[in-house]
mmCIF file of C-alpha atoms in Angstrom:
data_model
loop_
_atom_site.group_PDB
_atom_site.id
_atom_site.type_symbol
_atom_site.label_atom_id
_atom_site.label_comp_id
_atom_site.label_asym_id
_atom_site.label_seq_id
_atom_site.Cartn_x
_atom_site.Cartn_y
_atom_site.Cartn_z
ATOM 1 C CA UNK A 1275 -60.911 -21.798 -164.604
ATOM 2 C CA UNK A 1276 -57.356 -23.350 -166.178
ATOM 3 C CA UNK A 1277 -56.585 -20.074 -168.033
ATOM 4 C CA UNK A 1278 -58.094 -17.364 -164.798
ATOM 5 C CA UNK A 1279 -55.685 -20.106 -162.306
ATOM 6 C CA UNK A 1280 -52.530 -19.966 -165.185
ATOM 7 C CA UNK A 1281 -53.313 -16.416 -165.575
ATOM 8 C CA UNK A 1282 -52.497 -15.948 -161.612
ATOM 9 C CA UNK A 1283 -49.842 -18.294 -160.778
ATOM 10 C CA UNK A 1284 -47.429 -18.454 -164.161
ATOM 11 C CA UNK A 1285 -47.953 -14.572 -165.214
ATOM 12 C CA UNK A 1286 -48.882 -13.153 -161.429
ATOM 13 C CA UNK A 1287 -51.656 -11.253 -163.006
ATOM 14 C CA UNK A 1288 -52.808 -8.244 -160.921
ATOM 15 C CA UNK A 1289 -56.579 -7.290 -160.566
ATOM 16 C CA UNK A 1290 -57.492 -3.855 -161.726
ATOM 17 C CA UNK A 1291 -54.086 -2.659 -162.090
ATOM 18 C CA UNK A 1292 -52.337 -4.995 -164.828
ATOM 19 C CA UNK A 1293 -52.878 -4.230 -168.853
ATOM 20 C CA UNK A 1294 -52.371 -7.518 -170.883
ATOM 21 C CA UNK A 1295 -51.172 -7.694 -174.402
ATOM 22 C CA UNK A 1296 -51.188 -11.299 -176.267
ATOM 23 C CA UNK A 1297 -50.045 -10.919 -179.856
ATOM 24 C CA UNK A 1298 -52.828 -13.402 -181.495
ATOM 25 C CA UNK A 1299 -55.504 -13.345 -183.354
ATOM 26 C CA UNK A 1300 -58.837 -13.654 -181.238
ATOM 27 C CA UNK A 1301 -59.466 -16.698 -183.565
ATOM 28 C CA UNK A 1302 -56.644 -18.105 -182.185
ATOM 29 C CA UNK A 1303 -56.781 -20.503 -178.940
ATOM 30 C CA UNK A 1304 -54.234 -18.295 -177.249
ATOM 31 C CA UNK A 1305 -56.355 -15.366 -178.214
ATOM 32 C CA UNK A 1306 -59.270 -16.409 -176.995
ATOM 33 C CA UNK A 1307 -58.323 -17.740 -173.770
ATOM 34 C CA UNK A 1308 -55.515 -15.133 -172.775
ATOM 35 C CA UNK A 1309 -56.550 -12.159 -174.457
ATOM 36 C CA UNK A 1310 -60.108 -12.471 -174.278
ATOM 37 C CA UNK A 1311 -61.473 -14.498 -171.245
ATOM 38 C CA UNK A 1312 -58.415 -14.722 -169.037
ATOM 39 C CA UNK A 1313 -58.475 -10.982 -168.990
ATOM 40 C CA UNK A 1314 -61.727 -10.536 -168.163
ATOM 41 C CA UNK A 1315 -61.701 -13.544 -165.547
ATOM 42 C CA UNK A 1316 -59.072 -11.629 -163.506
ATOM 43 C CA UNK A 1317 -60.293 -8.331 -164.034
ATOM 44 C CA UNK A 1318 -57.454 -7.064 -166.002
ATOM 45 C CA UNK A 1319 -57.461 -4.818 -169.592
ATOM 46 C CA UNK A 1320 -56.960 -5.994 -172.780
ATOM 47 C CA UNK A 1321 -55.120 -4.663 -175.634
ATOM 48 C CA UNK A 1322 -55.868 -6.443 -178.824
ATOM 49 C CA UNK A 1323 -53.587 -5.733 -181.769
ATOM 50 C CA UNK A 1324 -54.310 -6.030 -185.613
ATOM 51 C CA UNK A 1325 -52.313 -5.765 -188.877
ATOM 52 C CA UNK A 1326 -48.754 -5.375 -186.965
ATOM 53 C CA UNK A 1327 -46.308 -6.126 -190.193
ATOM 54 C CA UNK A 1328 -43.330 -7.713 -189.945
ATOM 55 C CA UNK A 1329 -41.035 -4.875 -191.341
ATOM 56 C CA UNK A 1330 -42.106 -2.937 -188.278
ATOM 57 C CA UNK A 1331 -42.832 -5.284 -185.647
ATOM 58 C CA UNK A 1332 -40.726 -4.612 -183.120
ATOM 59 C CA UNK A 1333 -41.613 -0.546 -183.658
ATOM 60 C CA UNK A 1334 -45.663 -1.203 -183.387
ATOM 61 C CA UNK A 1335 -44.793 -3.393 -180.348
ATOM 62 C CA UNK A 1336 -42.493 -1.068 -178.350
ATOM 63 C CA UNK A 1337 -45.456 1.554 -179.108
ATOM 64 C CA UNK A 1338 -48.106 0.036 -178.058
ATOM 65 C CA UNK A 1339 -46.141 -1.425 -174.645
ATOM 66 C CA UNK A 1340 -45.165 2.186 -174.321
ATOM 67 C CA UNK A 1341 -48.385 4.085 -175.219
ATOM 68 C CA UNK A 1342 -50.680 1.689 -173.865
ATOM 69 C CA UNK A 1343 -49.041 0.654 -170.372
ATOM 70 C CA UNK A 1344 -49.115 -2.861 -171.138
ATOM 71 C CA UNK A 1345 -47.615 -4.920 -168.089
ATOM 72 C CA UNK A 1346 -47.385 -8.247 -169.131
ATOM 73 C CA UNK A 1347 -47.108 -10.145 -172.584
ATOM 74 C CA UNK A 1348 -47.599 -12.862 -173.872
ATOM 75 C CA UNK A 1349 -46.782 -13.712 -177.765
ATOM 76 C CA UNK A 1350 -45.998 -17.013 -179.922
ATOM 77 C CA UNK A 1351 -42.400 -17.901 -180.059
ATOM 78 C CA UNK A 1352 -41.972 -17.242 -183.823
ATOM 79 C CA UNK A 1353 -42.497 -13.425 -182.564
ATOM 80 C CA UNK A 1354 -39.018 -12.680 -180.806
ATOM 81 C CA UNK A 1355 -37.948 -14.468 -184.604
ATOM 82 C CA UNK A 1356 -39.808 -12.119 -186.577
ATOM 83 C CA UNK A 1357 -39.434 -9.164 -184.505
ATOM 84 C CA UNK A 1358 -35.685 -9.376 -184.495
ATOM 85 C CA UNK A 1359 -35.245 -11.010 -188.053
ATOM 86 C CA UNK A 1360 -33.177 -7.962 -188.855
ATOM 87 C CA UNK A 1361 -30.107 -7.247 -186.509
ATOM 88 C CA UNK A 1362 -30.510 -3.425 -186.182
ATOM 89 C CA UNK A 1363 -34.292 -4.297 -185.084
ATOM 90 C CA UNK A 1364 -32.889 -6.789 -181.661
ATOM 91 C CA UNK A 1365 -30.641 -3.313 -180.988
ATOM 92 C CA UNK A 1366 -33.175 -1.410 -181.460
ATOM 93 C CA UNK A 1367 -36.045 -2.941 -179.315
ATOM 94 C CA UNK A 1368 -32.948 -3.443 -176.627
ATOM 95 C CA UNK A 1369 -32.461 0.245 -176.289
ATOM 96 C CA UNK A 1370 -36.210 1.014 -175.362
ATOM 97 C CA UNK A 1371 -36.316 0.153 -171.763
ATOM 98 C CA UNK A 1372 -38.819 -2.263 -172.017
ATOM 99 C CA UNK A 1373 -37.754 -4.144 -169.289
ATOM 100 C CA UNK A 1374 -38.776 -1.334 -166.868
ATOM 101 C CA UNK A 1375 -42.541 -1.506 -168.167
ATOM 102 C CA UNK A 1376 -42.943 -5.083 -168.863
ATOM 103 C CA UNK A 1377 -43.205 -7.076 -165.287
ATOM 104 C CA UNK A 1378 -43.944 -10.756 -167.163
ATOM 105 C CA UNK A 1379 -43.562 -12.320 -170.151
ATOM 106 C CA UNK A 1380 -44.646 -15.345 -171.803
ATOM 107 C CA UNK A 1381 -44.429 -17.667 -174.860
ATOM 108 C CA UNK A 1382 -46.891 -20.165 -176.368
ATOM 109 C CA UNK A 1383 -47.013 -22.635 -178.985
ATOM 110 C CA UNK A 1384 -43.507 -24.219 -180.326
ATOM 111 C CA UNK A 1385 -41.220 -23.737 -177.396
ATOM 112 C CA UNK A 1386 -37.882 -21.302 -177.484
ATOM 113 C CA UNK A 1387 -35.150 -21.830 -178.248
ATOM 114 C CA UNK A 1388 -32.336 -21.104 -175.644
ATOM 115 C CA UNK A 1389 -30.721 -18.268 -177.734
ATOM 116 C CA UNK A 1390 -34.640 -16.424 -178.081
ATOM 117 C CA UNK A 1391 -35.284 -17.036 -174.632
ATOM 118 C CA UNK A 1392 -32.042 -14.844 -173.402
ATOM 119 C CA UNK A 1393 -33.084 -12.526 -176.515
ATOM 120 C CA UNK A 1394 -36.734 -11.885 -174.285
ATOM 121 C CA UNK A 1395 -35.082 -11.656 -171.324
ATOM 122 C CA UNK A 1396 -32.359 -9.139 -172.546
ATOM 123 C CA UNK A 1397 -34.534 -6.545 -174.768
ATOM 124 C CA UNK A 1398 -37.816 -7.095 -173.533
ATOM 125 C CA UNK A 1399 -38.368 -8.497 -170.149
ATOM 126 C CA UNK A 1400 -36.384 -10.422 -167.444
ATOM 127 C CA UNK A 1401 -38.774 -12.430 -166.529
ATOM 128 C CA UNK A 1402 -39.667 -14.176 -170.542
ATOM 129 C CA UNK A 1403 -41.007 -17.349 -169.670
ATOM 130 C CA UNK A 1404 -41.293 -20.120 -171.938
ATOM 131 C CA UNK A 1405 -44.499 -22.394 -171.645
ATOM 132 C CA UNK A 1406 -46.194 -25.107 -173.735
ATOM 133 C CA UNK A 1407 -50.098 -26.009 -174.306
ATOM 134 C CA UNK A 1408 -52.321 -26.606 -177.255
ATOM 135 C CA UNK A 1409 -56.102 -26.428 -177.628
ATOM 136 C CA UNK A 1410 -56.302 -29.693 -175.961
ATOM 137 C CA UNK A 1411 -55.022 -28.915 -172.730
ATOM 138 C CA UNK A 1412 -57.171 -25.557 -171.872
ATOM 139 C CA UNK A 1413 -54.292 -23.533 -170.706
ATOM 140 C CA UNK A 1414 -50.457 -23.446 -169.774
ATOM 141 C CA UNK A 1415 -49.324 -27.412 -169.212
ATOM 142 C CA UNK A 1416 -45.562 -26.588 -169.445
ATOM 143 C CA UNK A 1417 -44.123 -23.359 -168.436
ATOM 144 C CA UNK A 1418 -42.909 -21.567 -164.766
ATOM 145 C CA UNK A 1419 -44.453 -20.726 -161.827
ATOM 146 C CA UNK A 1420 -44.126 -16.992 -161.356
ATOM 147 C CA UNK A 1421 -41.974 -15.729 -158.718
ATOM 148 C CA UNK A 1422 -40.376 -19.570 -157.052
ATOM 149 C CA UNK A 1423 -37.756 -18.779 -155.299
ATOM 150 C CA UNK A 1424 -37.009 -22.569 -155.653
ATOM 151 C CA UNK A 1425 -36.861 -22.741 -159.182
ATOM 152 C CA UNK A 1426 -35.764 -19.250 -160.386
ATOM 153 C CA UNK A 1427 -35.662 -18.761 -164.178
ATOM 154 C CA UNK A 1428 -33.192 -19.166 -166.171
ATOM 155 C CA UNK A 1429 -32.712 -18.265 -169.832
ATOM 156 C CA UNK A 1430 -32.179 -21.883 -170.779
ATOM 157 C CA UNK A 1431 -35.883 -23.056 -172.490
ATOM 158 C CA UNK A 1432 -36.356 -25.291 -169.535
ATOM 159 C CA UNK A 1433 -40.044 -25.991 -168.875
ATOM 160 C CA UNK A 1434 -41.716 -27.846 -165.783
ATOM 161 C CA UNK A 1435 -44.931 -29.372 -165.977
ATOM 162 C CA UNK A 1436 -47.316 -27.486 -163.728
ATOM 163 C CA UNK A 1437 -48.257 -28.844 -160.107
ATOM 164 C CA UNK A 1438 -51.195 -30.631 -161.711
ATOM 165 C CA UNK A 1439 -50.267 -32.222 -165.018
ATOM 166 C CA UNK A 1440 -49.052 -35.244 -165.140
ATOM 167 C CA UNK A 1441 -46.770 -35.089 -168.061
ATOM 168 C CA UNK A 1442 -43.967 -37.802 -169.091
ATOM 169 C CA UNK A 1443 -41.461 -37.927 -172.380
ATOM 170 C CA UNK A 1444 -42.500 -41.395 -174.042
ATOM 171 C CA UNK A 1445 -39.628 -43.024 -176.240
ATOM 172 C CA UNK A 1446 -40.014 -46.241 -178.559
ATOM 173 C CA UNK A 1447 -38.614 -49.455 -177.071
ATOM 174 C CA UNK A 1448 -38.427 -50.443 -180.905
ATOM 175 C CA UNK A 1449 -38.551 -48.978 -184.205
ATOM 176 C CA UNK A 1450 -41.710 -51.567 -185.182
ATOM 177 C CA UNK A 1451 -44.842 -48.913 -185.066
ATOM 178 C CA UNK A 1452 -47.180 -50.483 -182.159
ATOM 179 C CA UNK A 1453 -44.596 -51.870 -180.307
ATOM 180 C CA UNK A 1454 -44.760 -51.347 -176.486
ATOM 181 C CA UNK A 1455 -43.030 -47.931 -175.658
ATOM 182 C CA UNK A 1456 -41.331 -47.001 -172.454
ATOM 183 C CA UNK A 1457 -41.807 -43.787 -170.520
ATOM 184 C CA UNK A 1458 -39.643 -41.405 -169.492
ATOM 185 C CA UNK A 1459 -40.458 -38.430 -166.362
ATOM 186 C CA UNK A 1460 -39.684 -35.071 -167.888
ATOM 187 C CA UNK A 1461 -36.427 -33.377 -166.631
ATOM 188 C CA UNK A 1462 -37.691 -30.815 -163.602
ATOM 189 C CA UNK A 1463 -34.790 -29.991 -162.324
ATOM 190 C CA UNK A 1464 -31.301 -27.855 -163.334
ATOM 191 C CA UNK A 1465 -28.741 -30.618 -164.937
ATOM 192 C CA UNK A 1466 -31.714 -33.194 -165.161
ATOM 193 C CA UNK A 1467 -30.869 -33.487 -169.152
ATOM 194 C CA UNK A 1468 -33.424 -34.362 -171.500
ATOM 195 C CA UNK A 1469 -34.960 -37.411 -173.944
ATOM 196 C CA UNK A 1470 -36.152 -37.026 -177.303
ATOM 197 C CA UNK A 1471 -39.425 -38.297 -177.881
ATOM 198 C CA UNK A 1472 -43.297 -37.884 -177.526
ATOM 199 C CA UNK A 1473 -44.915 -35.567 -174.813
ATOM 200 C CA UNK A 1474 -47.368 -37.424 -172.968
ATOM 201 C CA UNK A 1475 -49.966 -36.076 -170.678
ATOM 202 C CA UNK A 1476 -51.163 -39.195 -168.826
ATOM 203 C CA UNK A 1477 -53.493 -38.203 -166.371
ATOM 204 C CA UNK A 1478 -56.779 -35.610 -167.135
ATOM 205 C CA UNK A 1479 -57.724 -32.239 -165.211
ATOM 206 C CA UNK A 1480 -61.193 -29.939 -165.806
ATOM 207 C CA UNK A 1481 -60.044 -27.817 -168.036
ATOM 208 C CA UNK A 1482 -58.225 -30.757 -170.308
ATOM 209 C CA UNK A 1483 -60.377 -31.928 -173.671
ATOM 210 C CA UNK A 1484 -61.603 -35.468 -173.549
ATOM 211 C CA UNK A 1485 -62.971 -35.749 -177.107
ATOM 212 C CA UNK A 1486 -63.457 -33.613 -179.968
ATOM 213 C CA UNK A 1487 -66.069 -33.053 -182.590
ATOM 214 C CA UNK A 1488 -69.272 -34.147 -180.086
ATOM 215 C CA UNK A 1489 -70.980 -33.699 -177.329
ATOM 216 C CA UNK A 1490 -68.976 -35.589 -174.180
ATOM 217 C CA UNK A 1491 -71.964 -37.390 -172.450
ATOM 218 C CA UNK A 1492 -72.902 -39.601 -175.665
ATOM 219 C CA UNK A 1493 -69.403 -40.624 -177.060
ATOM 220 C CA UNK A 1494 -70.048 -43.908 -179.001
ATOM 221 C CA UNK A 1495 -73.890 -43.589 -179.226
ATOM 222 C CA UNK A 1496 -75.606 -44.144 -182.524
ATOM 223 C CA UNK A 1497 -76.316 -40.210 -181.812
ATOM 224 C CA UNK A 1498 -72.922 -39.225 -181.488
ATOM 225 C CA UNK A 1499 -71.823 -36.820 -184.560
ATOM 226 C CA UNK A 1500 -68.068 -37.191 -183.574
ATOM 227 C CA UNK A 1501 -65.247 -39.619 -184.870
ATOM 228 C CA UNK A 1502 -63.855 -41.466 -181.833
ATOM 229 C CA UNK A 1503 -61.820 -43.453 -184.157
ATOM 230 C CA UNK A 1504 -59.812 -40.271 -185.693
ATOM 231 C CA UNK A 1505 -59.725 -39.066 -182.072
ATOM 232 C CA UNK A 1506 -57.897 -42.711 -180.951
ATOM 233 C CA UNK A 1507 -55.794 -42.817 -183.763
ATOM 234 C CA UNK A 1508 -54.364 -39.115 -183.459
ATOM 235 C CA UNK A 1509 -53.454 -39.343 -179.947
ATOM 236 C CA UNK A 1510 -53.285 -43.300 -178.604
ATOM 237 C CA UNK A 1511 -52.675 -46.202 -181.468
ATOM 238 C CA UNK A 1512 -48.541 -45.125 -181.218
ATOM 239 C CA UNK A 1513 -48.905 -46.434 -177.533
ATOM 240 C CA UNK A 1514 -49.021 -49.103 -175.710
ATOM 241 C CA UNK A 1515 -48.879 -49.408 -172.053
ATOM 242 C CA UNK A 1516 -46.536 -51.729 -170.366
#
């Protein structure tokens, strides 16, 4: 339901008429959820793409946005790097209209960086949206809402946390590990600056994982097969609340 719901309001998907292309591996999270069963929650084709090499990157995807009609994209953010490694290959991609196929695009894992953010919006689409989530969250966290007239895009790697994640930047109080840490909203709007720190999500939503490795109704039961302890280390011993 997170990835169908993303799928609407961040990339303005389009029943029946919109052709999707996410550059990952169905193995992949982002494969699976955007490629595979957001597109077929929304009633949207698919166009899944093996064995694209580096050397030609940016040629196999200009084809395939070209031959294939594709409408919206979506693509890791070491793409636009590999894609345009070579400086010839950014001119090139710039000069094949793109931007009048492509309607969205979108980013996922690491986040841009400023300078490949206006590279996306420049040679591939205006509307190259950068967005954050990992396995844990079940779809976009961090990202843009398509089409606010409020908060229009900008080619700046600014993210907002979507209506319904609570997210807050979390910085040390002290450099002693355990020590109490304070909390810090993140920036949401233009000239808001930023902290360095942790990423916090600090309230749950459905699609959200609450453990790992085991089945959710017996966590901590003798039958149990995950490891609650690895699962409390990873994500809460750094933190304590004040």
């Amino acid at each position: 339901c997170g990835v169908a719901h993303t799928m609407d309001v961040c990339l303005d998907v389009r029943p029946g008429e919109d052709v999707v292309f996410v550059d990952a591996s169905p193995s992949w999270i982002t494969g699976q959820s955007y490629g595979l069963s957001g597109a077929l929650l929304t009633r949207v084709t698919s166009v899944v793409a093996v064995g694209m090499v580096d050397a030609r990157l940016a040629e196999c995807f200009a084809m395939a946005v070209t031959s294939l009609r594709v409408t919206i994209f979506k693509a890791s953010a070491s793409f636009l790097r590999r894609a345009t490694r070579d400086p010839t290959q950014a001119a090139w991609l710039a000069r094949q209209s793109l931007c009048s196929r492509l309607r969205v695009a979108c980013s996922c894992g690491e986040p841009l960086a400023p300078s490949l953010q206006q590279l996306g919006m420049a040679a591939v689409c205006p509307t190259y949206m950068n967005a954050y989530w990992a396995s844990e969250h079940g779809a976009i966290a961090l990202g843009h809402l398509y089409g606010t007239a409020d908060a229009p895009l900008s080619a700046d790697a600014r993210m907002r946390a979507m209506p319904w994640v609570e997210a807050q930047v979390w910085v040390p109080l002290t450099d002693r590990p355990g020590e109490s840490r304070t909390r810090r909203r993140v920036a949401t709007t233009a000239g808001g600056g930023s902290e360095q720190g942790r990423l916090v999500v600090t309230q749950p939503w459905p699609g959200m994982a609450r453990t790992i490795w085991g089945d959710a109704a017996n966590v901590g039961t003798p039958g149990w097969k995950g490891d609650n302890k690895a699962y409390a280390a990873a994500y809460w011993c750094g933190y304590a609340d004040e």
